[in-house]
């Protein structure tokens, strides 16, 4: 029997119910899933408040109930599109298919001869890291947009306070 292994990349800043929905749909089609944590080196910024390790925790805890073997692996940005796919494949187990909706990533994988599938988006207007971070900064409700386990990780690391501090919206003049 051939093992079907796929790759799915995102920044997961934070991991939310849209990601969860995409991953549960991919899980029905594959035996193993490699989850690439993109921009892994970026942290403590308004668009990238969480570390790669914190995002690994979010994914690990959020997917405890999912019926697929998965790896969550940090992938740094290398700023060299022509060699990006080689860079990814040198850091991951081999995979047959990449799942993404990012036009650049689709192009790079297709140019490298790797099959690409575009997963359905799940309530994209609400389930986006940008919207969730905006809500955190505005003290609006956001926890219903992420798995409970992710809200727990963000609380554990005091992530909302960090986001406010690195965004300069915590009311303090540094």
Coordinates of C-alpha atoms in Angstrom, one line a residue:
X1 CA 0.0 0.0 0.0
X2 CA 1.3 3.4 -1.0
X3 CA 1.5 6.0 1.9
X4 CA -0.1 9.3 0.9
X5 CA 1.7 12.1 2.5
X6 CA 0.9 15.8 2.0
X7 CA 2.3 19.2 2.9
X8 CA 0.3 22.2 4.1
X9 CA 2.0 25.5 5.0
X10 CA 0.7 28.5 6.9
X11 CA 2.0 31.1 9.4
X12 CA -0.5 30.1 12.0
X13 CA -0.4 33.5 13.8
X14 CA -2.5 32.1 15.5
X15 CA -3.7 28.7 14.4
X16 CA -7.5 29.1 14.0
X17 CA -10.7 27.3 13.1
X18 CA -10.1 28.0 9.4
X19 CA -6.8 26.1 9.6
X20 CA -8.5 23.3 11.6
X21 CA -11.2 23.0 9.0
X22 CA -8.7 22.8 6.1
X23 CA -6.6 20.2 8.0
X24 CA -9.5 18.0 8.8
X25 CA -10.6 18.0 5.2
X26 CA -7.0 17.2 4.0
X27 CA -6.8 14.4 6.7
X28 CA -9.6 12.5 4.9
X29 CA -7.4 12.2 1.8
X30 CA -4.0 11.4 3.2
X31 CA -2.2 9.0 5.6
X32 CA 0.2 11.6 6.9
X33 CA 0.3 15.4 6.9
X34 CA 3.3 17.6 7.2
X35 CA 2.3 21.0 8.5
X36 CA 4.9 23.6 7.6
X37 CA 5.0 26.5 10.1
X38 CA 6.0 29.3 7.7
X39 CA 8.0 32.5 8.6
X40 CA 9.3 30.4 11.6
X41 CA 12.0 32.9 12.4
X42 CA 9.5 35.8 12.7
X43 CA 8.3 36.5 16.2
X44 CA 7.4 39.3 18.6
X45 CA 6.1 41.4 15.7
X46 CA 2.5 42.8 15.3
X47 CA 1.9 40.4 12.3
X48 CA 3.9 37.5 13.8
X49 CA 3.5 37.7 17.6
X50 CA 4.1 34.0 18.3
X51 CA 7.3 32.0 18.2
X52 CA 7.6 28.8 16.1
X53 CA 7.6 26.8 19.3
X54 CA 4.4 28.4 20.5
X55 CA 2.8 27.7 17.1
X56 CA 4.0 24.0 17.3
X57 CA 2.2 23.9 20.7
X58 CA -1.0 25.4 19.3
X59 CA -1.1 22.9 16.4
X60 CA -0.1 19.9 18.6
X61 CA -2.9 20.6 21.1
X62 CA -5.5 21.7 18.6
X63 CA -5.1 18.5 16.6
X64 CA -5.1 15.9 19.4
X65 CA -8.4 14.5 18.2
X66 CA -7.6 14.4 14.5
X67 CA -7.4 11.0 12.8
X68 CA -4.1 11.5 10.8
X69 CA -0.5 11.3 11.7
X70 CA 1.1 14.7 11.4
X71 CA 4.4 16.6 11.8
X72 CA 4.4 20.3 12.6
X73 CA 7.8 21.6 11.3
X74 CA 9.1 25.2 11.4
X75 CA 10.1 26.5 8.0
X76 CA 12.1 29.8 7.9
X77 CA 11.6 32.3 5.1
X78 CA 14.7 32.3 2.8
X79 CA 13.8 35.2 0.4
X80 CA 14.9 33.1 -2.6
X81 CA 11.8 31.9 -4.4
X82 CA 13.7 29.8 -7.1
X83 CA 15.2 27.5 -4.4
X84 CA 12.3 27.6 -1.9
X85 CA 10.8 24.2 -2.8
X86 CA 14.2 22.5 -2.5
X87 CA 14.6 24.2 0.9
X88 CA 11.2 22.9 2.1
X89 CA 11.8 19.4 0.8
X90 CA 15.2 19.2 2.4
X91 CA 13.5 19.8 5.8
X92 CA 10.5 17.6 5.6
X93 CA 9.6 14.0 5.0
X94 CA 8.9 13.3 1.3
X95 CA 5.4 14.2 0.2
X96 CA 3.3 13.7 -2.9
X97 CA 1.0 16.7 -2.8
X98 CA 1.1 20.3 -1.5
X99 CA -2.1 21.9 -0.3
X100 CA -2.2 25.7 -0.5
X101 CA -4.2 28.7 -1.8
X102 CA -1.2 31.0 -2.0
X103 CA -0.6 31.9 -5.7
X104 CA 3.1 32.1 -5.3
X105 CA 3.4 28.8 -3.4
X106 CA 1.2 27.1 -6.1
X107 CA 3.5 28.4 -8.8
X108 CA 6.7 27.4 -7.0
X109 CA 5.4 23.8 -6.3
X110 CA 4.0 23.4 -9.8
X111 CA 7.3 24.6 -11.4
X112 CA 9.1 22.0 -9.2
X113 CA 6.7 19.2 -10.5
X114 CA 4.9 18.7 -7.3
X115 CA 1.1 18.2 -7.4
X116 CA -0.9 21.0 -5.8
X117 CA -4.4 21.0 -4.5
X118 CA -6.3 24.0 -3.3
X119 CA -8.3 23.3 -0.2
X120 CA -11.7 25.0 0.4
X121 CA -11.5 28.2 2.5
X122 CA -13.5 28.2 5.7
X123 CA -15.3 31.6 6.5
X124 CA -12.1 33.4 5.4
X125 CA -13.4 36.9 6.4
X126 CA -13.6 35.9 10.1
X127 CA -11.1 33.0 10.2
X128 CA -7.9 34.9 9.4
X129 CA -5.0 35.6 11.6
X130 CA -5.2 39.3 10.7
X131 CA -8.8 39.5 11.9
X132 CA -8.1 37.6 15.1
X133 CA -5.1 39.7 16.0
X134 CA -7.2 42.9 15.2
X135 CA -9.8 41.6 17.7
X136 CA -7.1 40.9 20.3
X137 CA -5.7 44.4 20.0
X138 CA -9.3 45.9 20.2
X139 CA -10.2 43.8 23.3
X140 CA -13.0 42.2 21.2
X141 CA -14.1 38.5 21.4
X142 CA -11.7 36.3 19.5
X143 CA -11.6 32.9 21.4
X144 CA -14.6 31.5 19.4
X145 CA -12.4 31.8 16.3
X146 CA -9.7 29.4 17.5
X147 CA -9.8 25.9 18.9
X148 CA -10.1 25.9 22.7
X149 CA -6.6 24.4 23.0
X150 CA -5.2 27.4 21.1
X151 CA -6.9 29.9 23.3
X152 CA -5.4 28.0 26.3
X153 CA -1.9 28.2 24.8
X154 CA -2.3 32.0 24.1
X155 CA -3.5 32.5 27.7
X156 CA -0.6 30.4 29.0
X157 CA 2.0 32.6 27.2
X158 CA 0.2 35.8 27.8
X159 CA 0.0 36.2 24.1
X160 CA -2.5 39.1 23.9
X161 CA -0.4 41.2 26.2
X162 CA 2.7 40.5 24.0
X163 CA 0.8 41.4 20.9
X164 CA -0.4 44.7 22.4
X165 CA 3.2 45.4 23.6
X166 CA 4.9 44.7 20.2
X167 CA 2.2 46.6 18.4
X168 CA 2.5 49.6 20.7
X169 CA -1.1 49.5 21.7
X170 CA -0.7 48.5 25.4
X171 CA -1.1 52.1 26.6
X172 CA 2.5 52.5 27.7
X173 CA 5.1 54.8 26.2
X174 CA 8.3 52.9 25.9

